CSV table of C-alpha atoms and ligand atoms in Angstrom, one decimal:
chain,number,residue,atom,x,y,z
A,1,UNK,CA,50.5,37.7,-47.0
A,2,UNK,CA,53.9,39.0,-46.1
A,3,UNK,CA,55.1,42.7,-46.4
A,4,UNK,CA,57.0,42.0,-49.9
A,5,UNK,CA,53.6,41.3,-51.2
A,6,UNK,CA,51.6,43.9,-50.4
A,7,UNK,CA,52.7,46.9,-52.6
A,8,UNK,CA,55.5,48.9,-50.4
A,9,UNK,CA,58.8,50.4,-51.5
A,10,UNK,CA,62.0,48.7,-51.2
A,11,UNK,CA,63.4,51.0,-48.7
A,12,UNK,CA,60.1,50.7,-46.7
A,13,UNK,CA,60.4,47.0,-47.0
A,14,UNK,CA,64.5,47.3,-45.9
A,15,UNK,CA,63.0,49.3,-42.6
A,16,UNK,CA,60.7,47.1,-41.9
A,17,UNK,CA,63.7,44.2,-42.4
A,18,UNK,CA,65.7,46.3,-39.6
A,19,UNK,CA,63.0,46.7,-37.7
A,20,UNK,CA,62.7,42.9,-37.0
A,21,UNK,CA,59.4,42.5,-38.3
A,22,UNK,CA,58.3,39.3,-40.1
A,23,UNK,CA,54.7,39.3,-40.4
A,24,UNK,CA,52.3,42.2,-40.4
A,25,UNK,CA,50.1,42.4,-37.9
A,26,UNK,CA,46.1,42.3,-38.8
A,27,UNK,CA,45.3,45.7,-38.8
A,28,UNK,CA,48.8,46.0,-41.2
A,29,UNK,CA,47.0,43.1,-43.3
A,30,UNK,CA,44.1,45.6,-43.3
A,31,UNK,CA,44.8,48.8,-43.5
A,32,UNK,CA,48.1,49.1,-45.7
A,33,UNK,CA,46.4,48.1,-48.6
A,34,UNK,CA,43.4,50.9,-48.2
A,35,UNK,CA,45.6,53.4,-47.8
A,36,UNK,CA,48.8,52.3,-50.6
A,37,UNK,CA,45.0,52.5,-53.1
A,38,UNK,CA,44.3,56.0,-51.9
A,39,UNK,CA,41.2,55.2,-49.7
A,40,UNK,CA,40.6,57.1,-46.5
A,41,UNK,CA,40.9,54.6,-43.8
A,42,UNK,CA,39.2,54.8,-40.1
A,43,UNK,CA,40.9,51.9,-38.0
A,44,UNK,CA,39.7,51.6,-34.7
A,45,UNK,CA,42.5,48.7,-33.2
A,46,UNK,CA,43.8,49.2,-29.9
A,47,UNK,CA,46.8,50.4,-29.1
A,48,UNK,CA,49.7,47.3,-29.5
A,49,UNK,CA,48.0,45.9,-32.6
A,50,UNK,CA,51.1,47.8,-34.9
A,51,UNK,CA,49.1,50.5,-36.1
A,52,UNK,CA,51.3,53.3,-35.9
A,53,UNK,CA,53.6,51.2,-38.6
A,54,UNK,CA,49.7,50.4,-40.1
A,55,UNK,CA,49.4,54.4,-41.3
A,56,UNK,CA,53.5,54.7,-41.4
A,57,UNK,CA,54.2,52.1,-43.9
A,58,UNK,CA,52.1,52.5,-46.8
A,59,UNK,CA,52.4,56.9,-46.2
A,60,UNK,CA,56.3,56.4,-46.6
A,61,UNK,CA,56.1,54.4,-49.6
A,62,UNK,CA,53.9,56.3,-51.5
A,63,UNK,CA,55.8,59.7,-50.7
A,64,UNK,CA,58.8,58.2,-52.4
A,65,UNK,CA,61.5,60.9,-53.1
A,66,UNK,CA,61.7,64.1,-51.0
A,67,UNK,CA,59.4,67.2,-52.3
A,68,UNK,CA,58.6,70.6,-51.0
A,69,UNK,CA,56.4,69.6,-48.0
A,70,UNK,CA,55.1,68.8,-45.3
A,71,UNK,CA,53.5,66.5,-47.7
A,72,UNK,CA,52.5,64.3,-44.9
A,73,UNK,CA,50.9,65.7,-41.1
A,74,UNK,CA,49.8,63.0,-38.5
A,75,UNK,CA,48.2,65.1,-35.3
A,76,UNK,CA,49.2,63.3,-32.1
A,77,UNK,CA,46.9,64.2,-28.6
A,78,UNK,CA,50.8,64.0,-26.3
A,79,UNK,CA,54.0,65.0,-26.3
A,80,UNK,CA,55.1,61.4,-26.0
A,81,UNK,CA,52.6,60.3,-28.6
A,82,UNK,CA,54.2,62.6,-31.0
A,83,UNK,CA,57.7,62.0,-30.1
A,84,UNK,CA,56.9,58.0,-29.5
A,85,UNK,CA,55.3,58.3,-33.3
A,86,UNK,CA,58.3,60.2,-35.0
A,87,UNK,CA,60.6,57.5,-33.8
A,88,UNK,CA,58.5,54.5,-35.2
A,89,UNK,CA,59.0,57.2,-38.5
A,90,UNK,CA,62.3,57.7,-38.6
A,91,UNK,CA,63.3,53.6,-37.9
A,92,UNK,CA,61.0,52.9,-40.5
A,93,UNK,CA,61.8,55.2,-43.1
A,94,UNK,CA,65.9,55.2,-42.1
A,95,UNK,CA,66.4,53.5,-45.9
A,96,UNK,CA,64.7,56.5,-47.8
A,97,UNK,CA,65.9,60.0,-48.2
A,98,UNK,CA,62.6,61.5,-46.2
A,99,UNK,CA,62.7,63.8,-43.5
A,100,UNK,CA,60.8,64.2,-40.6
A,101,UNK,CA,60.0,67.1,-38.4
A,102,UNK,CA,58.6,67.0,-34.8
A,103,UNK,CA,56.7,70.4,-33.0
A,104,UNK,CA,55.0,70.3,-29.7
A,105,UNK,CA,54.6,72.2,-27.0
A,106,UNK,CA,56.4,73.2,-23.6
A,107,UNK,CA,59.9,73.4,-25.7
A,108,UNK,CA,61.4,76.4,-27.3
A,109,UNK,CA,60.4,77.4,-30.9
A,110,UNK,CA,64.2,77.2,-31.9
A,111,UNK,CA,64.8,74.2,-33.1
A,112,UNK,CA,61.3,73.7,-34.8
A,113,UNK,CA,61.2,76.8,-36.5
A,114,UNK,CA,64.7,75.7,-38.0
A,115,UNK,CA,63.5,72.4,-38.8
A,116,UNK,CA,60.5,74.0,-40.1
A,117,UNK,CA,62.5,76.4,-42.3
A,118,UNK,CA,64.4,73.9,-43.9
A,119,UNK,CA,61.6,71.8,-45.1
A,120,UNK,CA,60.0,68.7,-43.8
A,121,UNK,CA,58.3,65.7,-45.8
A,122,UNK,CA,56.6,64.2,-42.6
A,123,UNK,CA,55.6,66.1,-39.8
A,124,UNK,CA,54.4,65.1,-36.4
A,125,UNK,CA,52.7,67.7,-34.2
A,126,UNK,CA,50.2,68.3,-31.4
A,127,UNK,CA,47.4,70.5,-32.0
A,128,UNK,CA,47.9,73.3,-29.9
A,129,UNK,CA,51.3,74.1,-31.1
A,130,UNK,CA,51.3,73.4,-34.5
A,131,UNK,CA,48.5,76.1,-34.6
A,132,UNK,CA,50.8,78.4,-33.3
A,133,UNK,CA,53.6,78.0,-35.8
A,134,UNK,CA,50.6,78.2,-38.2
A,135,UNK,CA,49.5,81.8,-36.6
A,136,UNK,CA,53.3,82.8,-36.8
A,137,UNK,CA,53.4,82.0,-39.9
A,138,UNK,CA,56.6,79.4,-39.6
A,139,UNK,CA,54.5,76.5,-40.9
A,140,UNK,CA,52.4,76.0,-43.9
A,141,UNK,CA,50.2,73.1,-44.6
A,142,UNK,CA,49.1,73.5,-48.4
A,143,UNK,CA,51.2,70.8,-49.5
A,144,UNK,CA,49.7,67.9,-47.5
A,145,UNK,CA,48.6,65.1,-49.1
A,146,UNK,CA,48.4,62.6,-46.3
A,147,UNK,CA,46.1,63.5,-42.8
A,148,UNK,CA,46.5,61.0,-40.2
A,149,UNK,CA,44.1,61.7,-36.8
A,150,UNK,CA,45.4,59.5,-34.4
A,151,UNK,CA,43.8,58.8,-30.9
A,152,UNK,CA,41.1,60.8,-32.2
A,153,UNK,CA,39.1,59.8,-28.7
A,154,UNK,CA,41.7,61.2,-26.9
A,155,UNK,CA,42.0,64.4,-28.3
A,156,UNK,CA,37.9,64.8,-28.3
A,157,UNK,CA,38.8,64.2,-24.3
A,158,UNK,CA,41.7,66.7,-24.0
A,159,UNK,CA,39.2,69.6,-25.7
A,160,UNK,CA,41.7,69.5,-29.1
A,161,UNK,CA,38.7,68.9,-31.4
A,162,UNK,CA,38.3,72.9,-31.9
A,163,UNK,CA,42.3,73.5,-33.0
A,164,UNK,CA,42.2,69.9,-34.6
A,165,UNK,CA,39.1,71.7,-37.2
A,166,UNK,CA,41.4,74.8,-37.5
A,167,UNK,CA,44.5,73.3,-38.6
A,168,UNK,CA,42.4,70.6,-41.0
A,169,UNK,CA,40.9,73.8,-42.6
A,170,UNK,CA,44.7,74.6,-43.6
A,171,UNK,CA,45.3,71.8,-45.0
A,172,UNK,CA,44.1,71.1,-48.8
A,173,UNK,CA,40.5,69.9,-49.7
A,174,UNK,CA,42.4,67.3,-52.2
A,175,UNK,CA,44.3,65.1,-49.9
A,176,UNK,CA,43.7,61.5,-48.1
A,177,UNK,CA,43.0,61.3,-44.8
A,178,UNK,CA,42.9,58.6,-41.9
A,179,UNK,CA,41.9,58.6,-38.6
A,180,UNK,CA,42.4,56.2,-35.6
A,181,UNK,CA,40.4,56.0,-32.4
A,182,UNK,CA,39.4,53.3,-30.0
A,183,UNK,CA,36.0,54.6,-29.9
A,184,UNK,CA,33.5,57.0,-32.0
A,185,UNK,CA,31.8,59.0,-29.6
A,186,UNK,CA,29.4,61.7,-31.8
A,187,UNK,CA,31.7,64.3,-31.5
A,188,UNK,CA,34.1,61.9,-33.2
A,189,UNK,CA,31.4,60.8,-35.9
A,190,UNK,CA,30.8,64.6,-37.2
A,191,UNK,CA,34.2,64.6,-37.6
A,192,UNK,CA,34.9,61.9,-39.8
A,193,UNK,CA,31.4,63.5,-41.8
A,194,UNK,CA,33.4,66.4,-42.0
A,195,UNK,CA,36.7,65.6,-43.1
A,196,UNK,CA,36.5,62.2,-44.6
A,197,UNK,CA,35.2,60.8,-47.9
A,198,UNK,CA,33.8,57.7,-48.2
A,199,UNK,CA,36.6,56.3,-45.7
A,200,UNK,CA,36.7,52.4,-45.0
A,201,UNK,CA,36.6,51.1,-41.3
A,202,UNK,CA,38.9,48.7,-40.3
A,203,UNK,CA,38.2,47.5,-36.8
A,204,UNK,CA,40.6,45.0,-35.7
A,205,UNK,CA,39.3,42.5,-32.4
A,206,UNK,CA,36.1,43.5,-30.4
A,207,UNK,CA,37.1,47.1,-29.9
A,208,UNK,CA,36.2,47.0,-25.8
A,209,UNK,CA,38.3,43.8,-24.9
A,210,UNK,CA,41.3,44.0,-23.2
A,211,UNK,CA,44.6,42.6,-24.9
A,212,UNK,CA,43.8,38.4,-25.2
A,213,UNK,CA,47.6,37.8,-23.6
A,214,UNK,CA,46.6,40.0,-20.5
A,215,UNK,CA,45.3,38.0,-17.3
A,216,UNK,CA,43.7,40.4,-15.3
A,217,UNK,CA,42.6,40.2,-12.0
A,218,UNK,CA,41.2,41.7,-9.0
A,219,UNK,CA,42.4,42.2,-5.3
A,220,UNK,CA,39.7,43.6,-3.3
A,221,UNK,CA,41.1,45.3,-0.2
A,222,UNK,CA,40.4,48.3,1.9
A,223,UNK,CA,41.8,51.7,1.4
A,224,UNK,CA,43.7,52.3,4.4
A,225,UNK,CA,45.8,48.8,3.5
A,226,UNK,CA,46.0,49.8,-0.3
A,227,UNK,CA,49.9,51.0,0.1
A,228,UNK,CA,50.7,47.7,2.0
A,229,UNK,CA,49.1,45.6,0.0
A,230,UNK,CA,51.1,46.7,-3.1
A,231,UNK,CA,54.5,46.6,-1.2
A,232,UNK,CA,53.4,43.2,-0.5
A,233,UNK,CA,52.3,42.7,-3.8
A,234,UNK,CA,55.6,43.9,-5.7
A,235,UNK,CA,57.6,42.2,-2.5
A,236,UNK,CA,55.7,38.5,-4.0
A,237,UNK,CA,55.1,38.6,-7.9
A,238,UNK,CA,58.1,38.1,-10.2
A,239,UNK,CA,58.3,41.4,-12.1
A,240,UNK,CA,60.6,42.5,-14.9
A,241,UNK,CA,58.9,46.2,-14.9
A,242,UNK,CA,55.5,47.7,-13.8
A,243,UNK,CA,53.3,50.3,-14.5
A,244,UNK,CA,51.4,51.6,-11.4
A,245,UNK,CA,48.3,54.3,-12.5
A,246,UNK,CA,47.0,56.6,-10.1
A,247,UNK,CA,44.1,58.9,-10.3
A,248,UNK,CA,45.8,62.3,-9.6
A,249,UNK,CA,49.2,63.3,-9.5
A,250,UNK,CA,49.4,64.1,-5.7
A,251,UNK,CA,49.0,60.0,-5.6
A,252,UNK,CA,51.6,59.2,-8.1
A,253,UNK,CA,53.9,61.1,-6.0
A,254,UNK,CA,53.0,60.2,-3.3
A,255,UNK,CA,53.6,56.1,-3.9
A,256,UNK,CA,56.4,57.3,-6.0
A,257,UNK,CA,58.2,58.4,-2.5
A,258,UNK,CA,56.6,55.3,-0.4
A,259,UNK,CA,58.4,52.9,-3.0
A,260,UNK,CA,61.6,55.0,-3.2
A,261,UNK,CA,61.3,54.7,0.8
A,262,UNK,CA,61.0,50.6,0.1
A,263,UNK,CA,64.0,51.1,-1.7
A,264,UNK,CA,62.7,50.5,-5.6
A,265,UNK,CA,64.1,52.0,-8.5
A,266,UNK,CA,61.2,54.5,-9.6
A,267,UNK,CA,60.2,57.0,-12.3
A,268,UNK,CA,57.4,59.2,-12.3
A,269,UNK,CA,55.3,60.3,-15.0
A,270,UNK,CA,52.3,62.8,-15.2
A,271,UNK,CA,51.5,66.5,-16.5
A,272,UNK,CA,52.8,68.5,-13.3
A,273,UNK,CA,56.6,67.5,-14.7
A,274,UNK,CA,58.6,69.1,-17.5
A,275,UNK,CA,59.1,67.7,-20.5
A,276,UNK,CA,62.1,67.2,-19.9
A,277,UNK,CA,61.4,65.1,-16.7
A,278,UNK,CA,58.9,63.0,-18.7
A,279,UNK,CA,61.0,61.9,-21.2
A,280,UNK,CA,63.6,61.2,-18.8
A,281,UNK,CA,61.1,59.3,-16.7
A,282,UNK,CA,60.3,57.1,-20.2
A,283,UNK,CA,63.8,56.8,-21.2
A,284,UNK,CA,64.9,55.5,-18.1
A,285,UNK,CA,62.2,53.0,-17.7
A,286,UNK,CA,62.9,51.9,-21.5
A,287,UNK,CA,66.2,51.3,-20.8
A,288,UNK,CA,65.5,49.5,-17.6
A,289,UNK,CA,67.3,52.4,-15.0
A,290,UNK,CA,63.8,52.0,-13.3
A,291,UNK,CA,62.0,48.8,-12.5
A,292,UNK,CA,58.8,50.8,-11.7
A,293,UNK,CA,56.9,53.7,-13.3
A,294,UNK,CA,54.4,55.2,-11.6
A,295,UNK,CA,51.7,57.2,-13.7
A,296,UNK,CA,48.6,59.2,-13.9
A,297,UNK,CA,45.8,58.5,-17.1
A,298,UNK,CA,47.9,61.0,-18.9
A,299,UNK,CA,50.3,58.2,-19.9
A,300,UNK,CA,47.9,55.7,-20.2
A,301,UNK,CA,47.1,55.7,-23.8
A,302,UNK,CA,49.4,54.3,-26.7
A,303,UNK,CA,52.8,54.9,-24.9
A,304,UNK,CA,55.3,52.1,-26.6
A,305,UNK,CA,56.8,51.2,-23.2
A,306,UNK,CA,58.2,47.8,-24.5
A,307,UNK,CA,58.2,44.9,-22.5
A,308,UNK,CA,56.1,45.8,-19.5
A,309,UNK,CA,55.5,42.7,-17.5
A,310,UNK,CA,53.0,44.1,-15.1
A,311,UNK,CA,50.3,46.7,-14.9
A,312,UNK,CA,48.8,47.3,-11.5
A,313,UNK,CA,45.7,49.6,-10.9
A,314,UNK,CA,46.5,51.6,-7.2
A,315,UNK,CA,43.3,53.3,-8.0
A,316,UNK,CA,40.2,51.7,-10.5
A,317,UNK,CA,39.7,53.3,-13.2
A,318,UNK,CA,36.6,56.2,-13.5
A,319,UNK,CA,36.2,55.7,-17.0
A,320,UNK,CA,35.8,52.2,-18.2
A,321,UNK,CA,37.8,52.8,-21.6
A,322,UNK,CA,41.0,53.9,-19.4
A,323,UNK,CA,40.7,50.2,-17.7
A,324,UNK,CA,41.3,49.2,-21.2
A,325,UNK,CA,43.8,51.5,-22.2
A,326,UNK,CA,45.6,50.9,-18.8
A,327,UNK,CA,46.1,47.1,-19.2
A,328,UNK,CA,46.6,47.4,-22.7
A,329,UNK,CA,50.5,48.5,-21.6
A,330,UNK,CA,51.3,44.8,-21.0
A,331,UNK,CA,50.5,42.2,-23.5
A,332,UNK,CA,51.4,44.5,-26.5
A,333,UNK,CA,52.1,42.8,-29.7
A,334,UNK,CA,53.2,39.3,-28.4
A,335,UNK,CA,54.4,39.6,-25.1
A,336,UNK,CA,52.0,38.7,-22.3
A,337,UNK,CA,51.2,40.7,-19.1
A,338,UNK,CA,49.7,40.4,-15.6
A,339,UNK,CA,47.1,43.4,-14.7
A,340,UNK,CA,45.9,43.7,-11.3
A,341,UNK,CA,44.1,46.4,-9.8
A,342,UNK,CA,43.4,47.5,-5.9
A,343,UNK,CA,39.3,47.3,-5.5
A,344,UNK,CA,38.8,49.7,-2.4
A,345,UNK,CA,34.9,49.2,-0.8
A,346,UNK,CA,34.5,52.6,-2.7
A,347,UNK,CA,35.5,51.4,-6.1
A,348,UNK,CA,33.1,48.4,-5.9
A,349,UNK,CA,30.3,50.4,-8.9
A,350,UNK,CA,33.5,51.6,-10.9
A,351,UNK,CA,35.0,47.8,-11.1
A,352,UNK,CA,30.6,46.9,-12.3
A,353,UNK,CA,30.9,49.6,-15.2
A,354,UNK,CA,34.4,48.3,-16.4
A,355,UNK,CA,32.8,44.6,-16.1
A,356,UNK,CA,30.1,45.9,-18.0
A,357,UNK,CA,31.7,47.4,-20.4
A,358,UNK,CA,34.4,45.0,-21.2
A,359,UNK,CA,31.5,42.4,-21.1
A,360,UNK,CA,32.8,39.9,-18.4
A,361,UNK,CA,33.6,39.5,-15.4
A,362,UNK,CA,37.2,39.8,-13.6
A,363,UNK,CA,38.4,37.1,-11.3
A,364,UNK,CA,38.7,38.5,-7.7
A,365,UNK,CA,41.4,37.0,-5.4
A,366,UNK,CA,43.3,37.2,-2.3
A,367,UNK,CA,47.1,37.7,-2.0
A,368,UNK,CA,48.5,35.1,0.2
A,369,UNK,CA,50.3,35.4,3.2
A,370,UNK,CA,48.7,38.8,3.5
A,371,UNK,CA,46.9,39.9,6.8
A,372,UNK,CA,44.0,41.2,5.5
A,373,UNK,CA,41.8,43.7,7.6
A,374,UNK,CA,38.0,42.8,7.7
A,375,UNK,CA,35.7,44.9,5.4
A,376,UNK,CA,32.2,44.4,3.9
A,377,UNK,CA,34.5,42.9,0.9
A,378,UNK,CA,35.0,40.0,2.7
A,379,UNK,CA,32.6,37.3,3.9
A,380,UNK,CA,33.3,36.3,7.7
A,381,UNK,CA,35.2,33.4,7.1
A,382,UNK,CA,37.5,35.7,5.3
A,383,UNK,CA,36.7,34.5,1.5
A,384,UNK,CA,35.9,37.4,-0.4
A,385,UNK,CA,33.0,38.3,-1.0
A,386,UNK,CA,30.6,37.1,-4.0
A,387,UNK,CA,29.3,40.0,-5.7
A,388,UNK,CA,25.9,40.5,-7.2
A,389,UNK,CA,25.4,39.9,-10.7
A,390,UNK,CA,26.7,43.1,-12.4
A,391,UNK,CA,23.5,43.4,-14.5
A,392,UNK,CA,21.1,42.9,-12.0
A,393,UNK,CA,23.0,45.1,-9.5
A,394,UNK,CA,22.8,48.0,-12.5
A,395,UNK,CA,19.2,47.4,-12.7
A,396,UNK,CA,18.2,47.1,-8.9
A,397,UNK,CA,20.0,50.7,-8.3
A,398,UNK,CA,17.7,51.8,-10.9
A,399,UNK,CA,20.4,53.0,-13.4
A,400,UNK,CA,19.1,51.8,-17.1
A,401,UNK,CA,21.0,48.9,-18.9
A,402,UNK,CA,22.4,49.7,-22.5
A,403,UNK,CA,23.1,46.8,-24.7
A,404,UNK,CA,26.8,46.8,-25.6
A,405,UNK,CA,27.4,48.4,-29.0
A,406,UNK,CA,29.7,46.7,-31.4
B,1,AMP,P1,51.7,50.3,-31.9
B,1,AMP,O1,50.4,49.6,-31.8
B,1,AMP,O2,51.9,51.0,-33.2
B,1,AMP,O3,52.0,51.1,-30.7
B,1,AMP,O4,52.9,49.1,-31.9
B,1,AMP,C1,53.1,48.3,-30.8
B,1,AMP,C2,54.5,47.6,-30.9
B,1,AMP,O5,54.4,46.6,-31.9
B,1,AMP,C3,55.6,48.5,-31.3
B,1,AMP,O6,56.7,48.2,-30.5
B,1,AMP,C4,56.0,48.1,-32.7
B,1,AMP,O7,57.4,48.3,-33.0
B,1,AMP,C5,55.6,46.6,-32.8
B,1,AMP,N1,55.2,46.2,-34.1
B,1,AMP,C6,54.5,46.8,-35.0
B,1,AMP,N2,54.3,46.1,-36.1
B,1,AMP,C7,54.8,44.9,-35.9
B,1,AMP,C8,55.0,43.7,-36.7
B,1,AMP,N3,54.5,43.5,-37.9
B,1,AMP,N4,55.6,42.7,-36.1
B,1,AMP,C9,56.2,42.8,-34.8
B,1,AMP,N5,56.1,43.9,-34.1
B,1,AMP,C10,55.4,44.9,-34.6
């Protein structure tokens, strides 16, 4: 069915003209309709499926002409989130007279009290400081009519839940509301008990596979040779641009200087900067000023970093879900990506739960040309080594075996 078809606004449907779209995406074919009828909607797609435009779409065309507001709220876990989610807005909504207002922390109040003031049909906030403004008194929220939770999982993980009760509590009892999360840990399910009726669930793809247009793969070498492997690795593979994730942010500086040593254009993006040097990190690498960006997990989840060609793990992954998040940066929407992450002997039971969890098995290999130091994760010829089955590996260190929920 193509967007003219499905119930939206002519200006939506102009937006979504400039925008470039043709087709909507399957969780579009899913979830605008739901939510144009008035049905609360809980869409668990992964991030690069289109489903910020999913929730944006049919919101905008139902709010029609500007009123007293906010009329709409959509709670974001980042700063990036929010301000990567307000853009989407405003380029999809740029043929309508509807305005949008953005308030998060570790900026000045300024500017958002002003914006604030002057009235705001959409707004786009984190938690933490939209209950401030609430507190203060410099935002209301008894006009909403539209909730949208998105990356739910994330903010259970970031501790929002708590403020995200508070500020629903504001909000009125009459209103629709949708949420969006990769996964519905319990936490996540009382939630949805809470502050949902009767919502539908539109789950788009197996929710724990990685992107379809990703090939992933592994290179298994040991630590001290991690940094040369991945100048070695950059040095051989035809990138455009690459995201390199690190476990902590002493590491993603710490690579961030050994590549600006090896003389590549690099940003750096994790919590320890300002906001003002994360966006600037982003923007540059958007525009293609940096080749690389180096990153913590922070960044890992639903950033719209277009046209990322490559994705390489320095460190595995602790939490399988992040392995997913991680590669999800390439293949978005219909480009395709390479993904490869650095196994380290330690990271051997890490790489099982991902393998596990994503339900098969990633290819290992060896970069040629590449003087390898021996390790137990080679054989003696130098092949790498075969590794157990993951399941009966799981089983023979005695850990138990959960069937993978669907
Ligand atoms: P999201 O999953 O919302 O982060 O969207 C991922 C990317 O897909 C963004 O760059 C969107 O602009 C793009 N996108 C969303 N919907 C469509 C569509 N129907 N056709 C093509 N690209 C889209």
């Amino acid at each position: 069915m193509p967007f003219r078809q499905m119930g939206l606004s002519a200006p939506v449907i102009e937006g979504i003209q400039a925008m470039g779209y043709t087709e909507p995406t399957p969780i579009q074919l899913r979830a605008i309709p739901l939510i144009l009828s008035g049905r609360d909607v809980i869409g668990s797609a992964q991030t690069g499926t289109g489903k910020t435009a999913a929730f944006a779409l049919p919101i905008l065309s139902k709010l029609d002409q500007p009123a007293p507001g906010p009329r709409v709220l959509v709670l974001e876990p980042t700063r990036e989130l929010a301000a990567q989610v307000e853009t989407a807005f405003r380029a999809l909504s740029r043929f309508t007279q509807l305005s949008i207002g953005l308030v998060y922390g570790g900026v000045g109040y300024g500017q958002q009290n002003d914006s604030l003031r002057k009235g705001v049909d959409i707004l786009i906030a984190t938690p933490g400081r939209l209950l401030d403004h609430l507190q203060r008194g410099t935002a209301r929220l008894n006009r909403v009519e539209y909730l949208v939770l998105d990356e739910a999982d994330r903010m259970l993980d970031m501790g929002f839940l708590p403020d995200v009760r508070r500020i629903i509590e504001r909000c009125p009892a009459q209103r629709h509301t949708s949420l969006f999360s990769a996964t519905v840990p319990p936490d996540i399910a009382a939630l949805i008990k809470w502050a949902m009726k009767n919502p539908e669930v539109v789950e788009i793809g197996a929710r724990r596979s990685p992107a379809e247009t990703v090939k992933h793969v592994i290179y298994p070498v040991v630590d001290e040779q991690k940094n040369d492997l991945l100048l070695a690795l950059l040095q051989q593979v035809n990138f455009d641009s690459v995201i390199i994730f690190c476990r902590t942010r002493h590491r993603a500086d710490r690579i961030g200087s050994l590549l600006k040593k090896n003389n590549h254009a690099v940003a750096i993006l994790h919590s320890d900067r300002t906001q003002k040097e994360r966006e600037q990190a982003l923007k540059g690498f958007r525009d293609g000023l940096f080749e690389v960006l180096v990153a913590t997990d922070i960044a890992a989840r639903g950033l719209d970093i277009p046209d990322v060609s490559h994705v390489i793990n320095y460190d595995v992954p602790q939490h399988p879900e992040d392995y997913v998040h991680r590669i999800g940066r390439t293949g978005r929407a219909q480009t395709e990506g390479d993904a490869f992450t650095l196994m380290a002997v330690a990271d051997k039971s890490h790489v099982a739960d991902i393998e596990r969890y994503i339900g098969q098995k990633i290819e290992r290999t060896k970069l040629e040309g590449f003087s390898y130091q021996q390790s137990v994760l080679f054989a003696a010829d130098g092949s790498i080594r075969k590794d157990k089955p993951v399941l009966g590996a799981l089983l023979r260190r005695g850990r138990t075996f959960r069937p993978r929920r669907r």
